[in-house]
mmCIF file of C-alpha atoms in Angstrom:
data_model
loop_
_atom_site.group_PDB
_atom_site.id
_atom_site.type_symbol
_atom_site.label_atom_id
_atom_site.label_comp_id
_atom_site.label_asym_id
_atom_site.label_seq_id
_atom_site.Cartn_x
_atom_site.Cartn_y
_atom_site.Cartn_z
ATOM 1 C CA UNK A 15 -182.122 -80.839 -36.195
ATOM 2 C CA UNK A 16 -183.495 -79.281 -33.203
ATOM 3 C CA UNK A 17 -180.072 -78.832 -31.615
ATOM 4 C CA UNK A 18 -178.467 -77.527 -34.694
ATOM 5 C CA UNK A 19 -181.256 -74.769 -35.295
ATOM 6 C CA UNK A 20 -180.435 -73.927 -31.436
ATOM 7 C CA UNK A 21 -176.846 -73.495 -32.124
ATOM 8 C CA UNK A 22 -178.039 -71.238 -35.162
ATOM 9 C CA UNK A 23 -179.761 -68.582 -32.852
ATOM 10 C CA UNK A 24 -177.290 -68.847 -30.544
ATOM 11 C CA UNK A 25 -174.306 -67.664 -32.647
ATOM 12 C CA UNK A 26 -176.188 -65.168 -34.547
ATOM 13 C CA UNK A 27 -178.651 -63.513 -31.948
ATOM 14 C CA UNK A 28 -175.942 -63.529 -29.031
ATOM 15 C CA UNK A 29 -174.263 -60.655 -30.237
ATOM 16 C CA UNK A 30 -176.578 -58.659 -29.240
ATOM 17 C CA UNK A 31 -176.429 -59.366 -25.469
ATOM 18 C CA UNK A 32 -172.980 -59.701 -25.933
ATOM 19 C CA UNK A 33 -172.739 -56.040 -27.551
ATOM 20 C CA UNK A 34 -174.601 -54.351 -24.091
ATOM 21 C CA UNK A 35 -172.605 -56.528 -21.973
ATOM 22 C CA UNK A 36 -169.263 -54.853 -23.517
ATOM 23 C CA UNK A 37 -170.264 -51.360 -23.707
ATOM 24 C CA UNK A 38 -170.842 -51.761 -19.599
ATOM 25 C CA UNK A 39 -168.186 -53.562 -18.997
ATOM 26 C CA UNK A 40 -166.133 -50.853 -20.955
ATOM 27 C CA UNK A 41 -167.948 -48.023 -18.902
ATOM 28 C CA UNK A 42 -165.623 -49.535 -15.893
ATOM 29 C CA UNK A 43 -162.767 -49.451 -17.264
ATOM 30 C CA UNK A 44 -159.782 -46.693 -18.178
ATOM 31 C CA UNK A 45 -160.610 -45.098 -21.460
ATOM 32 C CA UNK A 46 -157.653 -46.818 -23.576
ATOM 33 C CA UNK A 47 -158.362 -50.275 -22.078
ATOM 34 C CA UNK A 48 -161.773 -49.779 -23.090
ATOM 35 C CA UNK A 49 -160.768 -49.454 -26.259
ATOM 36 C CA UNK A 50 -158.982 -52.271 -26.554
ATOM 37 C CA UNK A 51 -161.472 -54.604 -25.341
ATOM 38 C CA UNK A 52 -164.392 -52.943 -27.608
ATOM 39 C CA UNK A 53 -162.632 -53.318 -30.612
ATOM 40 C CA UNK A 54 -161.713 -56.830 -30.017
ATOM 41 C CA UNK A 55 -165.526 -58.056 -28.799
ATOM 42 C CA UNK A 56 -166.560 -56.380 -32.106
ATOM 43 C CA UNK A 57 -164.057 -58.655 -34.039
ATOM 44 C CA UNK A 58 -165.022 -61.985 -32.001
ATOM 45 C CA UNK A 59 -168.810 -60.953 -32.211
ATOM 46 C CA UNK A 60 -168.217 -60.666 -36.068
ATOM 47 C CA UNK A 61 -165.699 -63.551 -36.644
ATOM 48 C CA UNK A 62 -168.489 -65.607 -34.604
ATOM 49 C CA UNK A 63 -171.227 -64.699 -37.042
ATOM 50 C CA UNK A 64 -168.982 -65.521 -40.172
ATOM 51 C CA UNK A 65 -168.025 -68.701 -38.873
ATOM 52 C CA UNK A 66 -171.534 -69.751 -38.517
ATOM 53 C CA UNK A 67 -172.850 -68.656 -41.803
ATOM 54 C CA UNK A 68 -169.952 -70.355 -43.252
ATOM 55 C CA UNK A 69 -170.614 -73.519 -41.463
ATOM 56 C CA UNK A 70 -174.777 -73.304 -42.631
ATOM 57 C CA UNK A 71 -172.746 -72.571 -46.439
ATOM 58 C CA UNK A 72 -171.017 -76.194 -45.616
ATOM 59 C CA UNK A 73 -173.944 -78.280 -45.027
ATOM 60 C CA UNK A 74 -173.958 -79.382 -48.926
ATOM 61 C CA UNK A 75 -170.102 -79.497 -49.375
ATOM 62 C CA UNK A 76 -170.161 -81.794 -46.168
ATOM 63 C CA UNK A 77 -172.874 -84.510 -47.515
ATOM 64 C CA UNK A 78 -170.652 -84.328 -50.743
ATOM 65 C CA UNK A 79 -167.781 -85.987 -48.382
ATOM 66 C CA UNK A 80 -169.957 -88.337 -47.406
ATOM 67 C CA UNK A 81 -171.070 -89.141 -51.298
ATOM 68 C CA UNK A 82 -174.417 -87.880 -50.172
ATOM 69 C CA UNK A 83 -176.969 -86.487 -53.429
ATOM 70 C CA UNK A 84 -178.715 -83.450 -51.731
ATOM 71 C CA UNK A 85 -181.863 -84.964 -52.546
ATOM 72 C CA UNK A 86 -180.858 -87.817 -50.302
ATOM 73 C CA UNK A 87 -179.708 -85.391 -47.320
ATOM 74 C CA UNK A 88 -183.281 -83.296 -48.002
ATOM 75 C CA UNK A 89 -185.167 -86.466 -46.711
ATOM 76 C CA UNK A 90 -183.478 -86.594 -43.621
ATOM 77 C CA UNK A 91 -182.793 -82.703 -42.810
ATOM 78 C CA UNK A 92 -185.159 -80.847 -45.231
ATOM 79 C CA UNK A 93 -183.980 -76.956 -44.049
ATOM 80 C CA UNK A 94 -180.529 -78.021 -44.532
ATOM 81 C CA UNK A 95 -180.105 -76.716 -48.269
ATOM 82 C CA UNK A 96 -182.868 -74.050 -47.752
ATOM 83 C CA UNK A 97 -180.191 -72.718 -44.663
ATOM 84 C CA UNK A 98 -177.094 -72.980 -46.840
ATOM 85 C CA UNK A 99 -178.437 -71.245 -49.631
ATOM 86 C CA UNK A 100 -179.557 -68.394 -46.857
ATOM 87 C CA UNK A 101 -176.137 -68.389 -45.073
ATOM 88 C CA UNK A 102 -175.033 -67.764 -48.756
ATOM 89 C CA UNK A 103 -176.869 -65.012 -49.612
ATOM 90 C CA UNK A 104 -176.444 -63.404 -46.262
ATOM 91 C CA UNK A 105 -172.093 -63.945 -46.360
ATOM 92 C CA UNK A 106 -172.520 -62.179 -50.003
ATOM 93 C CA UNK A 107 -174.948 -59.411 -49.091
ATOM 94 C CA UNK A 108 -171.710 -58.708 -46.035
ATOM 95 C CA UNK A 109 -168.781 -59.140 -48.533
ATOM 96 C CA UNK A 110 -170.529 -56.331 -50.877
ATOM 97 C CA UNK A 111 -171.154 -54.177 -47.299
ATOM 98 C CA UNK A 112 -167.587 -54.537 -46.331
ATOM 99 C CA UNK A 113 -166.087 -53.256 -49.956
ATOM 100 C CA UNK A 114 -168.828 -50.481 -50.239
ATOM 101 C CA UNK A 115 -167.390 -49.325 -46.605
ATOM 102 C CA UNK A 116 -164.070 -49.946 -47.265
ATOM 103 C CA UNK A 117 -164.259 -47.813 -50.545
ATOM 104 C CA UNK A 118 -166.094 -45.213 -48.277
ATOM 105 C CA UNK A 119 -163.208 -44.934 -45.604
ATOM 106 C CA UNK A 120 -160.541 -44.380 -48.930
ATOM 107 C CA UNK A 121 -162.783 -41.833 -49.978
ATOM 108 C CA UNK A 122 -163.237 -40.107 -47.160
ATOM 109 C CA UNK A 123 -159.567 -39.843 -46.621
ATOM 110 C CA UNK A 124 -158.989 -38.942 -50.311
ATOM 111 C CA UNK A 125 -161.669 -35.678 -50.025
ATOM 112 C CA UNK A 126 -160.528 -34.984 -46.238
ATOM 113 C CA UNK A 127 -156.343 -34.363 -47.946
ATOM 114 C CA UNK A 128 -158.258 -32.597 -50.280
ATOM 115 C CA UNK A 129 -159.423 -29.752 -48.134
ATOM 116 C CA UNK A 130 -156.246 -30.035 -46.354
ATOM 117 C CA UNK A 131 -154.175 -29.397 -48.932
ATOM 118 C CA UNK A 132 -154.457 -25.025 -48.962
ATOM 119 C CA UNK A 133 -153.304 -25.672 -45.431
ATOM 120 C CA UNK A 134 -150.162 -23.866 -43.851
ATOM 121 C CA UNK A 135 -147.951 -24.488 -40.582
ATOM 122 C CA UNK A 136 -144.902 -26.537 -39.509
ATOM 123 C CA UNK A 137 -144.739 -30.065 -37.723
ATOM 124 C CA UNK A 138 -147.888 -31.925 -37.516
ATOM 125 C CA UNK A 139 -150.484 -29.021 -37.721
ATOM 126 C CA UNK A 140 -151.586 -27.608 -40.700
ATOM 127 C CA UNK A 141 -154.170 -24.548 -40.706
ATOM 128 C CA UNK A 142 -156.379 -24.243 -43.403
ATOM 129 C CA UNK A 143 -157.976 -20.685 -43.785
ATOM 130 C CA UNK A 144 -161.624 -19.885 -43.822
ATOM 131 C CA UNK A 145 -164.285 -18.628 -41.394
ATOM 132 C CA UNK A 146 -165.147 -22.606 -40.734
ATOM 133 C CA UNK A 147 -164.262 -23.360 -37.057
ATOM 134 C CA UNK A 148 -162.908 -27.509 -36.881
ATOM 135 C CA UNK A 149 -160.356 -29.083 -36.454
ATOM 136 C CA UNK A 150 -159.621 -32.930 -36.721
ATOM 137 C CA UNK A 151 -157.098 -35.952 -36.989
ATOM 138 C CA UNK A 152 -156.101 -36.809 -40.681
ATOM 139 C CA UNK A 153 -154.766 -40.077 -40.432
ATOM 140 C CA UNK A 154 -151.325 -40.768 -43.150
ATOM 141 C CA UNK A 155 -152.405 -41.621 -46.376
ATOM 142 C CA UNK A 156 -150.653 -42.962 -49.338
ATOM 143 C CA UNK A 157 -147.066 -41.870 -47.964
ATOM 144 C CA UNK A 158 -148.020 -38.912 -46.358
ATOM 145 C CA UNK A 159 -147.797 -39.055 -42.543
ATOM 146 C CA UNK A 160 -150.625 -37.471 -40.374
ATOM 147 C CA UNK A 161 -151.685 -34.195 -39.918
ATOM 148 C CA UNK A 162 -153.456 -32.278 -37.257
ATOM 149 C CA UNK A 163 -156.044 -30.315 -39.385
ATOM 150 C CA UNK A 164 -157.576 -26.848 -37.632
ATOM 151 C CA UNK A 165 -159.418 -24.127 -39.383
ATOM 152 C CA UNK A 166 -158.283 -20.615 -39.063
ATOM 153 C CA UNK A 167 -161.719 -19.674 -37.071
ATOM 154 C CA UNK A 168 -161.101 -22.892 -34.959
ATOM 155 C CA UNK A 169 -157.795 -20.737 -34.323
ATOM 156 C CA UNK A 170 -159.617 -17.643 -33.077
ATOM 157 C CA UNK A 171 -161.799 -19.521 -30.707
ATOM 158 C CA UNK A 172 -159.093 -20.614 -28.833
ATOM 159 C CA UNK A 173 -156.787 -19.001 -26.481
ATOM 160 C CA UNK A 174 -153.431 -19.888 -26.478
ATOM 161 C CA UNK A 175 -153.552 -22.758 -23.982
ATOM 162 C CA UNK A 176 -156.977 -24.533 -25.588
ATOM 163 C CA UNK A 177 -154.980 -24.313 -28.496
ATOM 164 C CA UNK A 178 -152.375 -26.990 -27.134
ATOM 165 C CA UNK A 179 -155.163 -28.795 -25.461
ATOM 166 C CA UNK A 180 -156.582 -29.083 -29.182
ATOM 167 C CA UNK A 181 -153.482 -30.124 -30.328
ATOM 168 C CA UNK A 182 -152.636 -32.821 -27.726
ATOM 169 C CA UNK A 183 -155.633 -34.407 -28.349
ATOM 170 C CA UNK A 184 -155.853 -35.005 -32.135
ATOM 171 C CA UNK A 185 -152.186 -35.917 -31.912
ATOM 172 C CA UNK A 186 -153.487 -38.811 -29.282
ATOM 173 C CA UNK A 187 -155.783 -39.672 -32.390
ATOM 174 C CA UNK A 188 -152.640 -39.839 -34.353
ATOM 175 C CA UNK A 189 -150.369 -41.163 -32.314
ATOM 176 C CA UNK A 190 -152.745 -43.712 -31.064
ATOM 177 C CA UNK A 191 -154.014 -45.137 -34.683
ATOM 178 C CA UNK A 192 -157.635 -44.478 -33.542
ATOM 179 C CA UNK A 193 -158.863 -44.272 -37.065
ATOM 180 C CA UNK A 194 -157.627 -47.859 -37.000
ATOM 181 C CA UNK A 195 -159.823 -49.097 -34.271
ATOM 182 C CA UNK A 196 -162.529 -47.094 -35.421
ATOM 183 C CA UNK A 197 -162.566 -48.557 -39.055
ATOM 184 C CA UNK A 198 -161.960 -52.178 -37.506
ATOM 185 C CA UNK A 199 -165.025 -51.876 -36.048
ATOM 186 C CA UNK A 200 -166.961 -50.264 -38.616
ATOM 187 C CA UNK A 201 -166.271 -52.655 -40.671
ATOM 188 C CA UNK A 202 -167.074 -55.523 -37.794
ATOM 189 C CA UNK A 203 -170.684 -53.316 -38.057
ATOM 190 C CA UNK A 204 -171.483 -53.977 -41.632
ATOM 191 C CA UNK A 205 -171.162 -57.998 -40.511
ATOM 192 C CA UNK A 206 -173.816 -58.176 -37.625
ATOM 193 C CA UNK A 207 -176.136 -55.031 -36.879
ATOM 194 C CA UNK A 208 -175.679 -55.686 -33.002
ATOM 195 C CA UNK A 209 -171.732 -54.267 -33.305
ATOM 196 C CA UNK A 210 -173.413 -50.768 -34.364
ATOM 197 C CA UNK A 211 -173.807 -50.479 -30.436
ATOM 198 C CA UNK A 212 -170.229 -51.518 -29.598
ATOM 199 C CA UNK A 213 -169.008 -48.611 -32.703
ATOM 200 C CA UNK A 214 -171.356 -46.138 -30.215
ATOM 201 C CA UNK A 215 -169.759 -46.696 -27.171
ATOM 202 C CA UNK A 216 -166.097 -46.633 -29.080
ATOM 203 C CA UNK A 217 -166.355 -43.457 -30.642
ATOM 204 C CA UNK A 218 -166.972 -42.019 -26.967
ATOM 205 C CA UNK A 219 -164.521 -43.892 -25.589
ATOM 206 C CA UNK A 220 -161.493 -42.892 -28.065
ATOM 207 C CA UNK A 221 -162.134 -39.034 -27.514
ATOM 208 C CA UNK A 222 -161.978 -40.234 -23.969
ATOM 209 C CA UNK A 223 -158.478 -41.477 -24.430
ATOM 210 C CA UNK A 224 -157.356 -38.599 -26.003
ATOM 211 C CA UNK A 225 -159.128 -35.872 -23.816
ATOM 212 C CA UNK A 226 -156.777 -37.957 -20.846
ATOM 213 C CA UNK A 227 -153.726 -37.533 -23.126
ATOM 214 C CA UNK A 228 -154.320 -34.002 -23.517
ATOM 215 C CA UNK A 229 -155.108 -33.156 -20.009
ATOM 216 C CA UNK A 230 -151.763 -35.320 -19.107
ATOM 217 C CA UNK A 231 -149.574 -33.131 -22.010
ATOM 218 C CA UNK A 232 -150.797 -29.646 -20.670
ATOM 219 C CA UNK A 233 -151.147 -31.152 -16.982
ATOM 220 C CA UNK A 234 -154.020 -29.271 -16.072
ATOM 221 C CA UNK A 235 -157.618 -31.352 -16.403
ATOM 222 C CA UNK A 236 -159.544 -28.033 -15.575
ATOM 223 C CA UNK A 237 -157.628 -26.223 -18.617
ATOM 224 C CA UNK A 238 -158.543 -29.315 -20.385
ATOM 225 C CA UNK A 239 -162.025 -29.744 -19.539
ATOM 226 C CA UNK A 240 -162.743 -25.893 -20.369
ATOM 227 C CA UNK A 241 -160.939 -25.909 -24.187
ATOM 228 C CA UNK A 242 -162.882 -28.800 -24.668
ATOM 229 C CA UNK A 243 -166.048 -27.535 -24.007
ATOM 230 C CA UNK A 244 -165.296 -24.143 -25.587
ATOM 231 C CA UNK A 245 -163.645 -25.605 -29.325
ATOM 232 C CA UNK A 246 -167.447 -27.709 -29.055
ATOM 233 C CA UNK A 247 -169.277 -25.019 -28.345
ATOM 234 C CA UNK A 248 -168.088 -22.458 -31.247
ATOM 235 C CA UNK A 249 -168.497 -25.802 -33.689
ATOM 236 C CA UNK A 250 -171.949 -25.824 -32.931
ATOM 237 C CA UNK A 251 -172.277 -22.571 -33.301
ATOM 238 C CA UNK A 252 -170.599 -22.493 -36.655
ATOM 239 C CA UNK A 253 -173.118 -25.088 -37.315
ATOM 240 C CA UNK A 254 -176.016 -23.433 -36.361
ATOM 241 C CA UNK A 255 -175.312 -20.376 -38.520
ATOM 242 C CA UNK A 256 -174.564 -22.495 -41.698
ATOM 243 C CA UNK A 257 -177.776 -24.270 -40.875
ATOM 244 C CA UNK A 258 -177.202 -27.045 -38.566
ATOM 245 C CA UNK A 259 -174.990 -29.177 -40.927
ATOM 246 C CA UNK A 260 -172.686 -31.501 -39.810
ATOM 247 C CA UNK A 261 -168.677 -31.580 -40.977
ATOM 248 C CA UNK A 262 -167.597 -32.339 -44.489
ATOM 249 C CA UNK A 263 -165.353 -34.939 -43.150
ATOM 250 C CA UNK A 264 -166.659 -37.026 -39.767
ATOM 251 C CA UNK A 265 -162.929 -38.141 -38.335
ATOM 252 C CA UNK A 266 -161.889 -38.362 -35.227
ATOM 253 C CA UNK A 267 -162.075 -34.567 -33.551
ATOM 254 C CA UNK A 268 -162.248 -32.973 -30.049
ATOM 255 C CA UNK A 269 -165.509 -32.038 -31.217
ATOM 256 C CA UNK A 270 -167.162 -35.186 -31.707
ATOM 257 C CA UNK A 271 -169.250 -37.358 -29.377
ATOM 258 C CA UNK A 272 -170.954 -36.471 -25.881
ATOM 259 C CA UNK A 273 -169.008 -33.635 -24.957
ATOM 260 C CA UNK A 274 -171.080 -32.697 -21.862
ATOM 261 C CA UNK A 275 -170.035 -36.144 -20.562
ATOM 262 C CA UNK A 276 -166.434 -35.645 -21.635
ATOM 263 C CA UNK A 277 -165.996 -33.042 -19.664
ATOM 264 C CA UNK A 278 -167.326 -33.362 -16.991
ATOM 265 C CA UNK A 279 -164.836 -36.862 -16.828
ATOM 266 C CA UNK A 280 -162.357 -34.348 -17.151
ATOM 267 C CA UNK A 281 -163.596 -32.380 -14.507
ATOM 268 C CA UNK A 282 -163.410 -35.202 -11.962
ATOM 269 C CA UNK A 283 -160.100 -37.551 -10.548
ATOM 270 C CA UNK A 284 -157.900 -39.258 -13.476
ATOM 271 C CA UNK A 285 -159.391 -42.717 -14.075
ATOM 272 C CA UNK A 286 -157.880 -45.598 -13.414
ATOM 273 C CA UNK A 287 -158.445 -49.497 -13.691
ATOM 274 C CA UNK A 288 -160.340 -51.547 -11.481
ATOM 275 C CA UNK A 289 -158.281 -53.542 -8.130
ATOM 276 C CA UNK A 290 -158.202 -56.778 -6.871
ATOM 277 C CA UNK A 291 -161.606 -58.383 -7.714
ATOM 278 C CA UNK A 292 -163.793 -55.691 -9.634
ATOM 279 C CA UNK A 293 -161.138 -56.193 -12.215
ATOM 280 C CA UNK A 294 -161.005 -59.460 -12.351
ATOM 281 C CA UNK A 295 -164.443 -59.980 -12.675
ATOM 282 C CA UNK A 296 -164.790 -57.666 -15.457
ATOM 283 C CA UNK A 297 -161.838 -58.758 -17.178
ATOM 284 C CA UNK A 298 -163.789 -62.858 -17.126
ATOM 285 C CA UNK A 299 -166.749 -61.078 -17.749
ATOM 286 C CA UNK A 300 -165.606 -59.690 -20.912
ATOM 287 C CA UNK A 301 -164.313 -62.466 -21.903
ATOM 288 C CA UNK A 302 -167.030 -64.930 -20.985
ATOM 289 C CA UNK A 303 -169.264 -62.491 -23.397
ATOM 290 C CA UNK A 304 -166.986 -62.756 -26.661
ATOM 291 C CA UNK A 305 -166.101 -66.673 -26.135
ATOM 292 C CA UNK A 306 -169.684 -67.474 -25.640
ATOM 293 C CA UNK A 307 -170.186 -65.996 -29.143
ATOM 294 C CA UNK A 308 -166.978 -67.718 -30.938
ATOM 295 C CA UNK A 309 -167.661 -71.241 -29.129
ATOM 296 C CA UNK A 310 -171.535 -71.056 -30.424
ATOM 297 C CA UNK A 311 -169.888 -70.864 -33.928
ATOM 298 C CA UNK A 312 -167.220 -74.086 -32.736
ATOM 299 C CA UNK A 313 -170.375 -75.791 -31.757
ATOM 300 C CA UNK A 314 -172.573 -75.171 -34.613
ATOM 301 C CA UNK A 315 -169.864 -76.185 -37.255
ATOM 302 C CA UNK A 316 -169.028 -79.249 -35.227
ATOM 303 C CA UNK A 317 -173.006 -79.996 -34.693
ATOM 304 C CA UNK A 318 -173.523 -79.693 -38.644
ATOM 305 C CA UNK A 319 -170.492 -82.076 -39.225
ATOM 306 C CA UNK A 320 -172.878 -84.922 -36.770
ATOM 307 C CA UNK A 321 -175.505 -84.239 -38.256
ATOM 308 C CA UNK A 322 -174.477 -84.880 -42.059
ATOM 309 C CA UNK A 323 -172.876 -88.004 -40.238
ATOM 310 C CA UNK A 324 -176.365 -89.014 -39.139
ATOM 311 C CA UNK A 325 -178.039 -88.447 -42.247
ATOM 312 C CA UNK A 326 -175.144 -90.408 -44.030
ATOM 313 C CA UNK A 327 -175.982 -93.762 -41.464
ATOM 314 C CA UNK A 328 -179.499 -92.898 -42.323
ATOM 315 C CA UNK A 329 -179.517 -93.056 -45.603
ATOM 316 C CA UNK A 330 -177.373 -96.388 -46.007
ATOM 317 C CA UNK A 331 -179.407 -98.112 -43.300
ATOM 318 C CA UNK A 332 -182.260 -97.335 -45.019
#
């Protein structure tokens, strides 16, 4: 019992070492590829935790293989139905978290067309009038392809260049299926509390990629760095005046996350992935972190299906 209740906090209180490890190991790495690996540590940290609830669920399902009463399996392993009927609760408690959020992302997208729709402009950018100054990515919906979204006093803040720097980057949103990665790993959130941290460091690291795209599409960081930090800076002004409220709709935007730290990226040499050995051992060490987590789930299913074997020999023997 002792080794499967060690298997137990392993797979479930590893993701949250494994969720630090990430977001440093992503620090090192080119904005995109950060991504990439972020959004798939959140899925193996989450998949991990599933898989060992679900194999906890098992415990009673596998002593009625082995034509074992639960009272009979109770004498040997007496947490074993107490766990299952936790790893229950807790798999049911994330199933209604993950269609609350989901219903919350559909929403948001429905009310976000909404206040696009009195929106004007050709190609991909529609500007919607009013003294609000934002601007965001609004991901296709329902048939409708995506839209760059920017308020007429977003417009006015801007000179002429920002404006494409503004541009460039929500279409990297779009073009990029951010909101994708960004809702993967929401959702991935709402399954173990330690992937909250991972969503952090992704939401930084997405306006990262696009701030690159954008400085590559107008091919000027320092004209890059400075409509950044300008299109932020009359947000929070807007902000301030309407009394420090945040924007109807929180998608991906050139005004979101640390912009200070943004920028000043921006401000130094294009990134670019680690050489020779740094990236190799950040590449295993990635790894490493999200395998540990999925093999503690192999182990614990595997050590439950032993361990319903035992009680099975020890209950005929005796």
């Amino acid at each position: 019992m002792t080794y499967v209740l060690a298997l137990v906090v392993l797979a479930l209180a590893f993701p949250w070492g494994a969720a630090e490890v990430a977001r440093r190991l992503a620090g090192a790495l080119p904005p995109r590829t950060a991504c990439w690996a972020l959004t798939a540590s959140a899925v193996l940290m989450a998949g991990g935790t599933i898989a060992a609830l679900f194999g906890l669920l098992h415990v009673p399902f596998l002593a009625s293989l082995e034509e074992l009463p639960p009272g009979r399996v109770l004498e040997v392993w007496p947490a074993a139905l107490p766990m299952a009927g936790a790893a229950g609760a807790v798999m049911l408690v994330q199933l209604v978290l993950l269609v609350r959020r989901w219903l919350q992302h559909r929403s948001l997208l429905e009310r976000a067309w909404q206040s696009a729709a009195g929106g004007t402009g050709g190609g991909d950018v529609l500007v919607v009038p009013g003294s609000d100054v934002d601007a965001f990515a609004l991901p296709g919906y329902r048939g409708r392809r995506g839209r760059i979204v920017v308020t007429s006093g977003m417009m006015r803040a801007l000179k002429a260049a920002e404006r494409e720097v503004l541009f460039a980057h929500e279409r990297a949103h779009l073009t990029g299926r951010h909101h994708l990665l960004s809702a993967v790993v929401d959702l991935s959130a709402t399954v173990h509390p330690a992937v909250r941290r991972v969503k952090e460091s992704l939401e930084y690291h997405l306006e990262r990629w696009a701030d690159e795209a954008a400085a590559a599409s107008v091919g000027d960081r320092k004209v890059a760095a400075a409509a950044i930090a300008r299109a932020a800076l009359a947000g929070t002004a807007q902000q301030r005046r309407a009394g420090g409220g945040h924007r109807r709709y929180p998608l991906l935007s050139v005004t979101t996350g640390p912009v200070p730290q943004r920028v000043q990226a921006l401000l130094g040499p294009e990134p670019v992935a680690p050489q020779g050995g740094a990236r190799r051992a950040g590449a295993l060490g990635l790894a490493a972190t999200v395998a540990v987590s999925a093999l503690g789930a192999v182990a614990l299913a595997y050590g439950l299906h032993e361990y319903v074997e035992y009680a099975a020999v020890a209950v005929r023997g005796g």
